[in-house]
């Protein structure tokens, strides 16, 4: 039987392991003591948090991973459908986005005459777009000749490939709040709406039309479950096992080096952060296109500053909410040019409002994410670590008329430096190589890695891209091609 090693038990590595353990001898090596990677659980005393992802959308793809591995997602995981989806707090208005698009039409129309109709037209157009994009994302895209594939040619008139998310939304309504409410999702890719290609308006569409889910215990439970089922399928999961080198001979995989020993494999799947692995795990003589000197010239996503607070109270705040900057466009420009804006925008997650497993009775676990520049910028995190914490807390106090600091029992901060040092993320760019057209499709590192035979990629650094549904999709692609 074919022997496969997977480096990393992040969502990508676990999904690939779960699928492939049905047919091959698969071992996952994870450097950490728990599974999940950027999507793992962290504990601060009695308080539990998702380290990273909290938005779960388009669960059909996850369901396909489970069913092709011999399991039923809906039997294995308790999914809680959210309604409302989230609150968006602008300077002059708050939008509560419902799981029912009809209510959203009404909400937009009440805010500005004609906006409801614009939203309705946008929904119809996005459905057409999703239908043509889906087949493209489900297959590898490894050559420019794939632009001549029938599914791609069919998609071109619908997807407006050279328009940005911002430009496209501007054709439906000029109102900035309308545009921001349907474009902030570009940040899921670590990009600004004026940079992200307009195909990514399928993200808000997927949220509005197919819903958002919470999992009891946090999204990290999906990945803990995947680890269990992988072992049940016969896979070997080795924790506390940092891979030191990927061994290559005559441009083919030979095996891996771990704890000073060589272990031979027929094939290796790389789930650890792509650029980190190119720089640290492969001898540069085997690399050309992704040689460390070339990686420096690539474009990377932004990073995030995280604040995890264990509180002695459950605040009556929405499950998901985003507080927008006063001048959001200026803030985006500052963020994308490596500046730490004074007028920040941030996301707050208050899952304890519906999930009582995350904190002691009557207490809560509050998660705050501030998009910040990656480590290419010269922000001094020793200085800003505390300043930013205090700024966020005072903004929450002001917004909700609370004194949150009086209720903090435990807290933890994560800066771009922590993403780099603890999670092996190149430049702390947590959403990977950015998703401009110059780094997507055949221009993104291929699922079957183009520089080394028998090396495969899974996760946010390869096709189709960063974000849980696309990461799970990259595992489905490997299941088809391996
Ligand atoms: C703060 C934050 C919020 C996010 N929010 C969302 C969201 O709401 N929705 C969404 O869809 N996506 C979100 N994402 C994006 C994405 O879904 C996650 O980052 C996801 O965890 C990436 O999965 P991955 O499999 O590509 O990589 P990772 O999760 O990074 O997994 C890689 C694994 O490799 C391991 N590893 C690294 N080096 C080695 C080595 N040398 N040897 C062995 N193992 C190694 C790591 O420990 C890790 O377990 C978010 C990301 C972040 C950081």
Short mmCIF file of N, CA, C and O and ligand atoms in Angstrom, two decimals, residues 7-13 29-32 36-39 51-55 241-243 271-273 276 281 304 306 367 369 419 423-424 430-431 459-460 466-469 471, ligand 1:
data_model
loop_
_atom_site.label_atom_id
_atom_site.label_comp_id
_atom_site.label_asym_id
_atom_site.label_seq_id
_atom_site.Cartn_x
_atom_site.Cartn_y
_atom_site.Cartn_z
N UNK A 7 2.42 16.68 6.48
CA UNK A 7 3.11 17.57 7.43
C UNK A 7 2.11 18.63 7.89
O UNK A 7 1.78 19.55 7.14
N UNK A 8 1.60 18.46 9.10
CA UNK A 8 0.68 19.44 9.67
C UNK A 8 -0.73 18.89 9.81
O UNK A 8 -1.28 18.30 8.88
N UNK A 9 -1.30 19.08 11.01
CA UNK A 9 -2.69 18.68 11.26
C UNK A 9 -3.56 19.92 11.38
O UNK A 9 -4.32 20.10 12.34
N UNK A 10 -3.44 20.83 10.40
CA UNK A 10 -4.38 21.95 10.29
C UNK A 10 -5.62 21.43 9.57
O UNK A 10 -5.68 20.24 9.21
N UNK A 11 -6.62 22.29 9.32
CA UNK A 11 -7.83 21.83 8.63
C UNK A 11 -7.52 21.12 7.31
O UNK A 11 -8.13 20.11 6.99
N UNK A 12 -6.53 21.64 6.56
CA UNK A 12 -6.19 21.03 5.27
C UNK A 12 -5.59 19.64 5.45
O UNK A 12 -6.01 18.67 4.80
N UNK A 13 -4.61 19.51 6.33
CA UNK A 13 -3.94 18.23 6.54
C UNK A 13 -4.89 17.19 7.09
O UNK A 13 -4.87 16.02 6.69
N UNK A 29 2.10 14.15 10.74
CA UNK A 29 3.07 14.67 11.72
C UNK A 29 2.67 16.11 12.06
O UNK A 29 2.61 16.96 11.17
N UNK A 30 2.40 16.34 13.33
CA UNK A 30 2.00 17.69 13.76
C UNK A 30 2.99 18.18 14.81
O UNK A 30 3.23 17.50 15.80
N UNK A 31 3.53 19.37 14.61
CA UNK A 31 4.54 19.89 15.54
C UNK A 31 3.96 20.20 16.92
O UNK A 31 4.65 20.16 17.93
N UNK A 32 2.67 20.51 16.95
CA UNK A 32 2.01 20.98 18.17
C UNK A 32 1.52 19.79 19.02
O UNK A 32 1.51 18.66 18.53
N UNK A 36 -5.32 21.11 14.66
CA UNK A 36 -6.12 22.29 14.27
C UNK A 36 -5.33 23.44 13.70
O UNK A 36 -5.86 24.27 12.99
N UNK A 37 -4.04 23.55 14.04
CA UNK A 37 -3.23 24.65 13.50
C UNK A 37 -3.82 26.00 13.86
O UNK A 37 -4.18 26.25 15.02
N UNK A 38 -3.97 26.87 12.86
CA UNK A 38 -4.56 28.19 13.11
C UNK A 38 -6.02 28.06 13.53
O UNK A 38 -6.65 29.03 13.93
N UNK A 39 -6.58 26.85 13.40
CA UNK A 39 -7.99 26.61 13.76
C UNK A 39 -8.08 25.70 14.98
O UNK A 39 -9.00 24.90 15.10
N UNK A 51 -8.72 29.68 18.26
CA UNK A 51 -7.57 30.56 18.02
C UNK A 51 -7.84 31.45 16.79
O UNK A 51 -7.55 32.63 16.80
N UNK A 52 -8.38 30.85 15.73
CA UNK A 52 -8.61 31.59 14.48
C UNK A 52 -10.05 31.57 14.02
O UNK A 52 -10.89 32.28 14.59
N UNK A 53 -10.39 30.72 13.03
CA UNK A 53 -11.70 30.80 12.39
C UNK A 53 -12.90 30.70 13.32
O UNK A 53 -12.93 29.86 14.23
N UNK A 54 -13.88 31.57 13.06
CA UNK A 54 -15.14 31.56 13.81
C UNK A 54 -16.34 31.59 12.86
O UNK A 54 -17.47 31.39 13.29
N UNK A 55 -16.09 31.93 11.58
CA UNK A 55 -17.17 31.98 10.58
C UNK A 55 -17.13 30.67 9.79
O UNK A 55 -16.16 30.38 9.11
N UNK A 241 5.50 16.55 16.92
CA UNK A 241 6.42 15.96 15.95
C UNK A 241 6.77 16.97 14.84
O UNK A 241 6.24 16.88 13.73
N UNK A 242 7.63 17.96 15.16
CA UNK A 242 7.99 18.92 14.11
C UNK A 242 8.88 18.28 13.04
O UNK A 242 9.93 17.72 13.38
N UNK A 243 8.43 18.35 11.81
CA UNK A 243 9.24 17.82 10.71
C UNK A 243 10.40 18.80 10.48
O UNK A 243 10.18 20.03 10.45
N UNK A 271 1.01 20.53 4.52
CA UNK A 271 -0.08 21.37 5.01
C UNK A 271 0.47 22.58 5.78
O UNK A 271 -0.22 23.59 5.92
N UNK A 272 1.69 22.47 6.29
CA UNK A 272 2.28 23.62 7.00
C UNK A 272 2.29 24.81 6.04
O UNK A 272 2.28 24.63 4.81
N UNK A 273 2.33 26.00 6.57
CA UNK A 273 2.31 27.23 5.78
C UNK A 273 3.30 27.13 4.60
O UNK A 273 4.47 26.79 4.79
N UNK A 276 6.62 29.38 4.58
CA UNK A 276 7.48 28.94 5.68
C UNK A 276 8.19 27.65 5.26
O UNK A 276 9.40 27.48 5.45
N UNK A 281 11.95 24.11 5.18
CA UNK A 281 11.91 22.63 5.17
C UNK A 281 12.56 22.01 3.93
O UNK A 281 12.83 20.82 3.91
N UNK A 304 -3.18 39.47 11.75
CA UNK A 304 -4.22 39.86 12.72
C UNK A 304 -3.61 40.03 14.10
O UNK A 304 -2.65 39.34 14.45
N UNK A 306 -4.83 39.69 17.97
CA UNK A 306 -5.93 39.00 18.64
C UNK A 306 -5.93 39.32 20.13
O UNK A 306 -4.86 39.41 20.75
N UNK A 367 -13.75 37.19 21.99
CA UNK A 367 -12.62 37.10 21.05
C UNK A 367 -12.64 38.37 20.20
O UNK A 367 -13.71 38.74 19.68
N UNK A 369 -10.64 40.44 17.02
CA UNK A 369 -9.65 40.33 15.93
C UNK A 369 -9.51 41.69 15.25
O UNK A 369 -10.50 42.24 14.78
N UNK A 419 2.05 34.71 15.51
CA UNK A 419 1.65 33.85 14.38
C UNK A 419 2.90 33.27 13.71
O UNK A 419 2.94 32.10 13.36
N UNK A 423 3.08 29.53 15.19
CA UNK A 423 2.31 28.75 14.21
C UNK A 423 3.07 28.57 12.90
O UNK A 423 2.50 28.09 11.91
N UNK A 424 4.33 29.00 12.86
CA UNK A 424 5.15 28.87 11.64
C UNK A 424 4.50 29.54 10.42
O UNK A 424 4.41 28.93 9.35
N UNK A 430 -1.39 35.63 8.00
CA UNK A 430 -2.20 34.46 8.37
C UNK A 430 -3.14 33.96 7.27
O UNK A 430 -3.61 32.83 7.33
N UNK A 431 -3.42 34.83 6.28
CA UNK A 431 -4.30 34.36 5.19
C UNK A 431 -3.48 34.01 3.95
O UNK A 431 -3.96 34.07 2.82
N UNK A 459 -4.33 23.08 1.84
CA UNK A 459 -4.47 24.20 2.79
C UNK A 459 -4.56 25.53 2.07
O UNK A 459 -4.70 25.59 0.84
N UNK A 460 -4.44 26.59 2.86
CA UNK A 460 -4.67 27.93 2.33
C UNK A 460 -3.63 28.43 1.34
O UNK A 460 -3.88 29.40 0.63
N UNK A 466 -7.26 30.42 0.55
CA UNK A 466 -7.40 30.47 2.00
C UNK A 466 -8.89 30.51 2.38
O UNK A 466 -9.71 30.91 1.59
N UNK A 467 -9.23 30.14 3.61
CA UNK A 467 -10.63 30.09 4.06
C UNK A 467 -11.05 28.63 4.16
O UNK A 467 -10.65 27.81 3.31
N UNK A 468 -11.83 28.30 5.16
CA UNK A 468 -12.11 26.88 5.42
C UNK A 468 -12.75 26.14 4.23
O UNK A 468 -12.28 25.05 3.87
N UNK A 469 -13.80 26.69 3.58
CA UNK A 469 -14.39 25.88 2.49
C UNK A 469 -13.39 25.58 1.38
O UNK A 469 -13.35 24.45 0.88
N UNK A 471 -10.14 25.46 1.68
CA UNK A 471 -9.12 24.56 2.24
C UNK A 471 -9.65 23.11 2.19
O UNK A 471 -8.94 22.19 1.77
C1 LIG B 1 -7.32 34.81 13.15
C2 LIG B 1 -7.84 34.02 11.99
C3 LIG B 1 -9.19 34.01 11.72
C4 LIG B 1 -9.68 33.25 10.66
N1 LIG B 1 -11.02 33.22 10.45
C5 LIG B 1 -11.53 32.42 9.50
C6 LIG B 1 -12.94 32.23 9.42
O1 LIG B 1 -13.70 32.78 10.24
N2 LIG B 1 -13.42 31.41 8.44
C7 LIG B 1 -12.59 30.76 7.57
O2 LIG B 1 -13.09 30.03 6.70
N3 LIG B 1 -11.24 30.91 7.64
C8 LIG B 1 -10.69 31.71 8.59
N4 LIG B 1 -9.32 31.80 8.73
C9 LIG B 1 -8.43 31.25 7.68
C10 LIG B 1 -8.15 29.74 7.66
O3 LIG B 1 -9.34 29.03 7.66
C11 LIG B 1 -7.31 29.23 8.82
O4 LIG B 1 -6.14 29.95 8.94
C12 LIG B 1 -6.94 27.74 8.68
O5 LIG B 1 -6.56 27.21 9.92
C13 LIG B 1 -5.78 27.48 7.71
O6 LIG B 1 -5.67 26.09 7.57
P1 LIG B 1 -4.44 25.36 6.90
O7 LIG B 1 -4.77 23.91 6.93
O8 LIG B 1 -4.13 25.97 5.59
O9 LIG B 1 -3.17 25.71 7.82
P2 LIG B 1 -2.87 25.70 9.39
O10 LIG B 1 -4.13 25.84 10.18
O11 LIG B 1 -1.81 26.69 9.64
O12 LIG B 1 -2.28 24.24 9.64
C14 LIG B 1 -0.93 23.92 9.37
C15 LIG B 1 -0.44 22.94 10.43
O13 LIG B 1 0.93 22.62 10.17
C16 LIG B 1 1.61 22.52 11.41
N5 LIG B 1 3.05 22.66 11.18
C17 LIG B 1 3.74 23.78 10.84
N6 LIG B 1 5.05 23.50 10.69
C18 LIG B 1 5.19 22.18 10.93
C19 LIG B 1 6.31 21.29 10.93
N7 LIG B 1 7.55 21.72 10.63
N8 LIG B 1 6.10 20.00 11.23
C20 LIG B 1 4.86 19.52 11.55
N9 LIG B 1 3.78 20.33 11.58
C21 LIG B 1 3.93 21.64 11.25
C22 LIG B 1 1.00 23.65 12.23
O14 LIG B 1 1.23 23.49 13.62
C23 LIG B 1 -0.48 23.50 11.84
O15 LIG B 1 -1.15 22.59 12.69
C24 LIG B 1 -8.79 32.53 9.81
C25 LIG B 1 -7.43 32.54 10.09
C26 LIG B 1 -6.96 33.26 11.18
C27 LIG B 1 -5.50 33.20 11.51
#
